[in-house]
Coordinates of C-alpha atoms in Angstrom, one line a residue:
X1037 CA 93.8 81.1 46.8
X1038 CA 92.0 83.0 49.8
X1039 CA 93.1 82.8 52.9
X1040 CA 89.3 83.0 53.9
X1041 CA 87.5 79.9 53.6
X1042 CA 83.8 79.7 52.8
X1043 CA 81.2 77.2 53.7
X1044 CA 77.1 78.0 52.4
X1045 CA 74.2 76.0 54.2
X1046 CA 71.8 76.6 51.6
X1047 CA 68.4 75.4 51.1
X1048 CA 68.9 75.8 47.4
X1049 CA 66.2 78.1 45.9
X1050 CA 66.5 81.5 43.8
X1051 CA 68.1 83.6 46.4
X1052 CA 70.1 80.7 47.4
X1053 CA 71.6 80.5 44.0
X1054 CA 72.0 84.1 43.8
X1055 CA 74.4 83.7 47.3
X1056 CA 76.2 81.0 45.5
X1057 CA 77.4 83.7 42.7
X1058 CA 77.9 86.4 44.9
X1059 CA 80.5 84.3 46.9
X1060 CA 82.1 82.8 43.6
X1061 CA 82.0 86.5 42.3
X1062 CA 84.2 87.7 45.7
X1063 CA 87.6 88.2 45.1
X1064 CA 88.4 88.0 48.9
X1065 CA 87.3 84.3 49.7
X1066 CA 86.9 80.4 48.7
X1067 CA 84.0 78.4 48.5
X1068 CA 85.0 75.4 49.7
X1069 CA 81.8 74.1 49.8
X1070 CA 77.8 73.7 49.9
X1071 CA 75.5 71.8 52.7
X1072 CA 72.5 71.1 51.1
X1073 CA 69.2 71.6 53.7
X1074 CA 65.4 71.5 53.6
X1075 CA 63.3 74.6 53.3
X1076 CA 62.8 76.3 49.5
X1077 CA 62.9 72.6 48.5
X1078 CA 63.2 68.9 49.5
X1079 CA 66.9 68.3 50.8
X1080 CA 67.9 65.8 47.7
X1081 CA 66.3 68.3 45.0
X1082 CA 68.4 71.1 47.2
X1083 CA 71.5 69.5 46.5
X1084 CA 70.9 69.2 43.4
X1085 CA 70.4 73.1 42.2
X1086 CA 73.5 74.0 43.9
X1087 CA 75.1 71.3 42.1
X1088 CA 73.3 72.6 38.9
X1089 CA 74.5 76.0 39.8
X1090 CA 78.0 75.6 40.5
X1091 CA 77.9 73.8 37.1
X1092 CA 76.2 77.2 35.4
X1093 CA 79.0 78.9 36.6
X1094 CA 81.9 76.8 36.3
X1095 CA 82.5 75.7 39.2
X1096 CA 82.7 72.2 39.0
X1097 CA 85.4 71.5 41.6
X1098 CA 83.2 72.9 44.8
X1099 CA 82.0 69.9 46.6
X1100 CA 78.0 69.4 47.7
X1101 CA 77.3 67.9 50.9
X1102 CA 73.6 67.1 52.4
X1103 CA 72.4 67.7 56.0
X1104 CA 69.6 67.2 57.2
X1105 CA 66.6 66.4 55.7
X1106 CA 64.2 67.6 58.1
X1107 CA 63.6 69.9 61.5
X1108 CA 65.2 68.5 64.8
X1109 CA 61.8 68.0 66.0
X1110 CA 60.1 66.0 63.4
X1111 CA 60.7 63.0 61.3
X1112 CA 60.0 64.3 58.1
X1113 CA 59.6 67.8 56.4
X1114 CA 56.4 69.0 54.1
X1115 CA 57.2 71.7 51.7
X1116 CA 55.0 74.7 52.2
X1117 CA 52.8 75.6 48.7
X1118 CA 54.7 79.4 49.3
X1119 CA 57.8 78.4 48.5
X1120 CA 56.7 76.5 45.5
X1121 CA 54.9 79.6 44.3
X1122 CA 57.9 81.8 45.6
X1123 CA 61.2 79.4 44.0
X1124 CA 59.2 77.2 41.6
X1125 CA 58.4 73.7 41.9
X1126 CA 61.9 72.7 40.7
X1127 CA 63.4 75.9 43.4
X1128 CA 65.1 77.5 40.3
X1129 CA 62.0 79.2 38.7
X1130 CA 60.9 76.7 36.5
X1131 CA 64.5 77.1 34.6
X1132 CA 65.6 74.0 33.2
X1133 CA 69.3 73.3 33.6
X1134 CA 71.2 69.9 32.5
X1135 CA 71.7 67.1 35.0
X1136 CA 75.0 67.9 37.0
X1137 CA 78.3 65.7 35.8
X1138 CA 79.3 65.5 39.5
X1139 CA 77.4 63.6 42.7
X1140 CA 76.6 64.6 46.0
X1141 CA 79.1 63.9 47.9
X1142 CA 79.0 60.9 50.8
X1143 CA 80.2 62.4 53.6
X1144 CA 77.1 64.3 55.8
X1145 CA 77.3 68.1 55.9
X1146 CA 77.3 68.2 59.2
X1147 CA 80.6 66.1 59.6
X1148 CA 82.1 68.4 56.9
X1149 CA 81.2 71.1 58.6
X1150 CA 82.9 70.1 61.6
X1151 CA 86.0 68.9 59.8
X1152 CA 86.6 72.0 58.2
X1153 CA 85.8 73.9 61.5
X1154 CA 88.6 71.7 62.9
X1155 CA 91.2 72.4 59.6
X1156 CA 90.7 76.4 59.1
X1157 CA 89.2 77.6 62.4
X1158 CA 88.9 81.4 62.4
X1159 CA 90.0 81.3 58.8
X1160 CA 86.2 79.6 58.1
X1161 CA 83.0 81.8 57.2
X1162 CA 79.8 79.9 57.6
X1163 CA 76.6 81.5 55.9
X1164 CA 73.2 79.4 56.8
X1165 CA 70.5 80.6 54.6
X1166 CA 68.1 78.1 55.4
X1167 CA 67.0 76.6 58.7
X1168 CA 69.7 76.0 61.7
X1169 CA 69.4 72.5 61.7
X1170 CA 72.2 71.5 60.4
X1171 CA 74.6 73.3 62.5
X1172 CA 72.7 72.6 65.7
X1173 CA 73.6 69.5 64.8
X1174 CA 76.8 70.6 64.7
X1175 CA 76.8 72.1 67.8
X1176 CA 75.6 68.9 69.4
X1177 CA 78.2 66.3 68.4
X1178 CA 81.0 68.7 68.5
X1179 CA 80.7 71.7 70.8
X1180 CA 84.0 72.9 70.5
X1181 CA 83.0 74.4 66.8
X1182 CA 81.5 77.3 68.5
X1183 CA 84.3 79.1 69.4
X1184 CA 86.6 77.6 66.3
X1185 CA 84.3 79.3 63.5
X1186 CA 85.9 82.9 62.6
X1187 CA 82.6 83.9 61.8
X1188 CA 78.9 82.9 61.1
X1189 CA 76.5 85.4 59.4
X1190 CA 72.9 84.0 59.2
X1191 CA 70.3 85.1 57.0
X1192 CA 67.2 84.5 59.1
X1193 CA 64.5 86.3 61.5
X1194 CA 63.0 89.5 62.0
X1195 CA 63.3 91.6 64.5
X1196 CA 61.9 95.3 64.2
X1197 CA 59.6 94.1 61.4
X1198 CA 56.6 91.1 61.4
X1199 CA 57.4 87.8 60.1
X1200 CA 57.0 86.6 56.6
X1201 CA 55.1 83.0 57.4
X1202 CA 53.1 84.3 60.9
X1203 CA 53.4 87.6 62.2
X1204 CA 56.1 86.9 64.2
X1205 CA 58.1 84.0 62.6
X1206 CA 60.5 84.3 59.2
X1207 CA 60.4 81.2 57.2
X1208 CA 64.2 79.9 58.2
X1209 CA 63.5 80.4 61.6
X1210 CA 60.1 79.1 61.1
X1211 CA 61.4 75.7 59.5
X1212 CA 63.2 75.1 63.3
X1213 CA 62.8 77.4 66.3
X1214 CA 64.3 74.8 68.6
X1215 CA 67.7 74.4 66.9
X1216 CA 67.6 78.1 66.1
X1217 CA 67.7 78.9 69.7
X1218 CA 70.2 76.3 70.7
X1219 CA 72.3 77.9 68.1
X1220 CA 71.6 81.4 69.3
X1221 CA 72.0 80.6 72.8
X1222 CA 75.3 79.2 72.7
X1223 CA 78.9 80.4 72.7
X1224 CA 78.8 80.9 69.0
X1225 CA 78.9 84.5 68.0
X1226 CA 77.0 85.6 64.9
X1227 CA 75.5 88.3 62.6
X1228 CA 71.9 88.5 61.9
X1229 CA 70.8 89.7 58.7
X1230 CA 66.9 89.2 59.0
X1231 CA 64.0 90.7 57.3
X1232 CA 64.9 94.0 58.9
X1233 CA 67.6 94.7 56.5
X1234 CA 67.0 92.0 53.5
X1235 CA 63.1 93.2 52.4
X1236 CA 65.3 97.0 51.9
X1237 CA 67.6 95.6 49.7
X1238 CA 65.7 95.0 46.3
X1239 CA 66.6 93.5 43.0
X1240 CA 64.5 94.7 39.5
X1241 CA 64.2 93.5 35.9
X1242 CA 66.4 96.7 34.9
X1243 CA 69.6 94.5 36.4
X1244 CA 68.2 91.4 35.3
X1245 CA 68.0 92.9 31.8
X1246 CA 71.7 93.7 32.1
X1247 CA 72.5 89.8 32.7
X1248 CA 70.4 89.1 29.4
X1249 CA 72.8 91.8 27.6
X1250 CA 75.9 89.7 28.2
X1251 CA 74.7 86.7 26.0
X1252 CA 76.1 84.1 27.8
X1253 CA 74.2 81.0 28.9
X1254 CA 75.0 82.2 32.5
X1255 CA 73.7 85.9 32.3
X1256 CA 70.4 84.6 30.3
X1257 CA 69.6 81.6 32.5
X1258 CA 70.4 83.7 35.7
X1259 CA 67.9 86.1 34.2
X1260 CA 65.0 83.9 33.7
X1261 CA 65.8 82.5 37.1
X1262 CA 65.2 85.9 38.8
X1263 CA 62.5 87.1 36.8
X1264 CA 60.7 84.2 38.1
X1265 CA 61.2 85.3 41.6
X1266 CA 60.6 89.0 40.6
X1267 CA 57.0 88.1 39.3
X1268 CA 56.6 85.9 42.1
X1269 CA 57.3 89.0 44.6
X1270 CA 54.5 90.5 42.5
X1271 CA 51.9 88.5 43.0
X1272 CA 52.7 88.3 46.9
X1273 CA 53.8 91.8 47.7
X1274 CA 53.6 94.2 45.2
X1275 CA 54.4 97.0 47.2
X1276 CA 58.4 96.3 47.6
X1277 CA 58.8 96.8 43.8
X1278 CA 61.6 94.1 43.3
X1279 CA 62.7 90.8 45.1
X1280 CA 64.7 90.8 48.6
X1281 CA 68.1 89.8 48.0
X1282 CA 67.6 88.0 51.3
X1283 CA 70.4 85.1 51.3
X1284 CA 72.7 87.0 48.9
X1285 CA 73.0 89.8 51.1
X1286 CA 74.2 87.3 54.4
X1287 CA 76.7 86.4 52.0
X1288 CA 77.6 89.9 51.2
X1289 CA 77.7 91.1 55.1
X1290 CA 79.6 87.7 56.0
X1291 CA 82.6 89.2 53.6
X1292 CA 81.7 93.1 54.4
X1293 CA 80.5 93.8 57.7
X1294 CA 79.8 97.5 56.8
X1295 CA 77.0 96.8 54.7
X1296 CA 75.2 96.9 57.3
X1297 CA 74.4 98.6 61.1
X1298 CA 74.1 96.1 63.9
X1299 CA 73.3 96.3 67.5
X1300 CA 74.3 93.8 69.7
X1301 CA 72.0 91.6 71.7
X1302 CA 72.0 88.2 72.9
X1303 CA 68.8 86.3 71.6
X1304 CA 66.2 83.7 72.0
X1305 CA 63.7 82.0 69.9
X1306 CA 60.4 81.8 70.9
X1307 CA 58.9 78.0 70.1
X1308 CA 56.4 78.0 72.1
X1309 CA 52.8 77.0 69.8
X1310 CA 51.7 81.1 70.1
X1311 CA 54.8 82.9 68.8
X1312 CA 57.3 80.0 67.4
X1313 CA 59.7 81.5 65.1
X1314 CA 60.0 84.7 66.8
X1315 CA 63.2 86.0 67.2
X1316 CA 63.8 88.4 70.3
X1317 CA 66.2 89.5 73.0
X1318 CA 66.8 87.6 76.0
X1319 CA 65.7 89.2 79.0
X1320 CA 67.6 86.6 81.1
X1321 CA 71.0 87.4 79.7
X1322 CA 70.2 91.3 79.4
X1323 CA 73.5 92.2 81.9
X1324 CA 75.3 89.5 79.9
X1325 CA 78.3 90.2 77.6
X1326 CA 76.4 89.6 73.7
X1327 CA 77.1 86.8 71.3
X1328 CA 74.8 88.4 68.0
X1329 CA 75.4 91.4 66.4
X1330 CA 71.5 92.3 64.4
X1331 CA 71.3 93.7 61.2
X1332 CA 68.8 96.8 61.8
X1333 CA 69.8 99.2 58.2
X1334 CA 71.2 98.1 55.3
X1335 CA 73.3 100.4 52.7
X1336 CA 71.6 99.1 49.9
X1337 CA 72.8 101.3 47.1
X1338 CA 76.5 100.3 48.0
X1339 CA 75.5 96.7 48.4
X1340 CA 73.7 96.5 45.3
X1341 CA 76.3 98.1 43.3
X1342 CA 78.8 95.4 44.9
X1343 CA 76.2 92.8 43.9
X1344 CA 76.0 93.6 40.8
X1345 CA 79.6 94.1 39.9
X1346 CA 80.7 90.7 41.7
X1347 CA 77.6 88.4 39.8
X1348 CA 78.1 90.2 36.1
X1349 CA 81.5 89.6 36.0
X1350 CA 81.3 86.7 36.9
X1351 CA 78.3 85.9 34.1
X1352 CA 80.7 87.3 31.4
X1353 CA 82.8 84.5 31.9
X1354 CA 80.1 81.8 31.3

C-alpha cells in the first residue's frame, strides 16, 4: 500500500482511460477511486468505461462514483458531435468491452470526495480531467477541502496557446467556466497542465504497435482504443502527428512534478458570452501570494518513456 492516495474525476473517454492505466501502472500511489463526470460522454455512459476499464486491467476492487451530470449553470448537458468523432460514440473508440461485474457505486462523488479529503488530507492527489463541476461542488458544501487536499493537478485550459473549442476556451474549461473559476479563485492550490504542455506530448501507432506485441487482451484492446483516437487526431489536426496525451499527462505531473516547467500565477476564468473558457491571470490579485502553478514546457521524451514503461507493464499482466 501507498502512502499516497489517488482520486481521478474523469469524464471517461480515450485519454481518460489512458490516465486510469498510468495511475494503476505507478508504483508510488493508490487509486482509491473514480468520479464519473460529463464531457467526452454522458455522465452514466462515463461511469461505465471507467468501470469497463478498471475491469480490462484488473482492477475490480477500485470503486466508481458519479458527480454531476451537468454544468453548474444548466439543467442538463448536450454532448458536442467533436467528442463523438474524437472518443467514439461509446467514448472508448468504438471498442467493445463486456458489461462490468461491479455497479456504480451509491454514494455521490462529490461526498466521496469530501470524505476522503477529510480521511487522508495531504496524503490525497486529486486529478480532474474533465470539467470542475464536481469539485466546485465540493468547494461549496465543504470549504474546508481546499486547504486539506495535498495536491490537485488539473488537466484543463490554455494559456500561451488558442483554445481547442473557440479560440480562447479548452473543452474542460469550456464545459463550466463558472465553477472553473470558483475553483481557481479559491484557497485551493493547484497545477495546470493545459494545452500548453499536453498538444507537445504525443502518442503514435509505433507504441500502440508495441501494446499489440504483448498479446494480451489488455495490450490489443488498449491498442484499438488508441488507434481510434490516433485516426481521429488525423482527420482533425494532422499536423501534430500523434494524439495529445492530454489527461494522462495530469496524471503523470500529479505523481512527478518535474515533468514539467511551471510558473506561478493566480488565475481567472473568463465567462463572460465573448471569451468564456479562457483561462488567464488575474490582474486583481497580481501583488497577491499565487495559488496555481502553470504548466508552460513539457519533457516529453522523459515523460513518454515513463508512460510507456508504467502502461506496458502493466498490459503484460492482463
Amino acid at each position: 500500500m501507498a502512502k499516497r492516495k489517488m482520486i481521478l474525476d474523469l469524464d471517461t473517454g480515450i485519454d481518460d482511460s489512458l490516465a486510469i492505466a498510468y495511475a494503476l501502472g505507478a508504483p508510488d500511489v493508490d487509486l482509491i477511486g473514480i468520479i464519473g463526470s460529463y464531457g467526452n460522454v454522458v455522465v452514466e455512459a462515463g461511469g461505465q468505461n471507467s468501470l469497463k476499464i478498471l475491469e480490462l486491467l484488473g482492477h475490480t476492487d477500485i470503486p466508481v462514483y458519479l458527480g454531476e451530470s451537468h454544468s453548474s449553470t444548466s439543467d442538463h448537458f448536450d454532448r458536442m458531435q467533436v467528442s463523438a468523432d474524437i472518443h467514439g460514440e461509446n467514448g472508448i473508440g468504438q471498442v467493445e468491452l463486456p458489461e462490468p461485474k461491479r455497479a456504480i457505486e451509491k454514494e455521490s462523488g462529490v461526498d466521496f470526495l469530501i470524505d476522503a479529503a477529510h480521511k487522508y488530507g495531504k496524503d490525497l492527489t486529486l486529478v480532474p480531467t474533465g470539467p470542475m463541476t464536481n469539485l466546485a461542488a465540493a468547494l461549496k458544501k465543504a470549504p474546508e477541502i481546499a486547504t486539506e487536499i495535498g495536491n490537485m493537478t488539473f488537466m484543463g485550459g490554455a494559456l500561451t496557446v488558442p483554445g481547442n473549442v473557440t479560440a480562447y476556451a479548452e473543452a474542460n474549461i469550456n464545459q463550466d467556466a463558472e465553477a472553473a473559476n470558483a475553483v481557481l479563485t479559491s484557497p485551493m492550490h493547484s497545477t495546470m497542465v493545459g494545452l500548453d504542455v499536453t498538444l507537445r506530448t504525443l502518442l503514435t501507432k509505433k507504441e500502440t504497435q508495441q501494446w499489440r506485441d504483448l498479446g494480451t487482451e489488455a495490450g490489443e484492446k488498449f491498442a484499438d482504443i488508441v488507434d481510434y483516437y490516433i485516426q481521429a487526431y488525423v482527420d482533425v489536426n494532422d499536423n501534430l502527428g500523434g494524439c495529445a496525451l492530454h489527461d494522462p499527462l495530469a496524471v503523470g505531473v500529479a505523481l512527478d512534478p518535474s515533468f514539467v516547467t511551471t510558473i506561478d500565477l493566480n488565475m481567472v476564468v473568463n465567462y463572460n458570452k465573448e471569451t468564456y473558457g479562457r483561462t488567464i491571470g488575474d490582474d486583481n490579485r497580481l501583488n497577491e501570494p499565487t495559488n496555481v502553478k502553470v504548466s508552460v514546457a513539457v519533457d516529453k521524451d522523459r515523460y513518454l518513456k515513463t508512460f510507456m514503461e508504467y502502461l506496458t507493464n502493466l498490459f503484460k499482466q492482463n
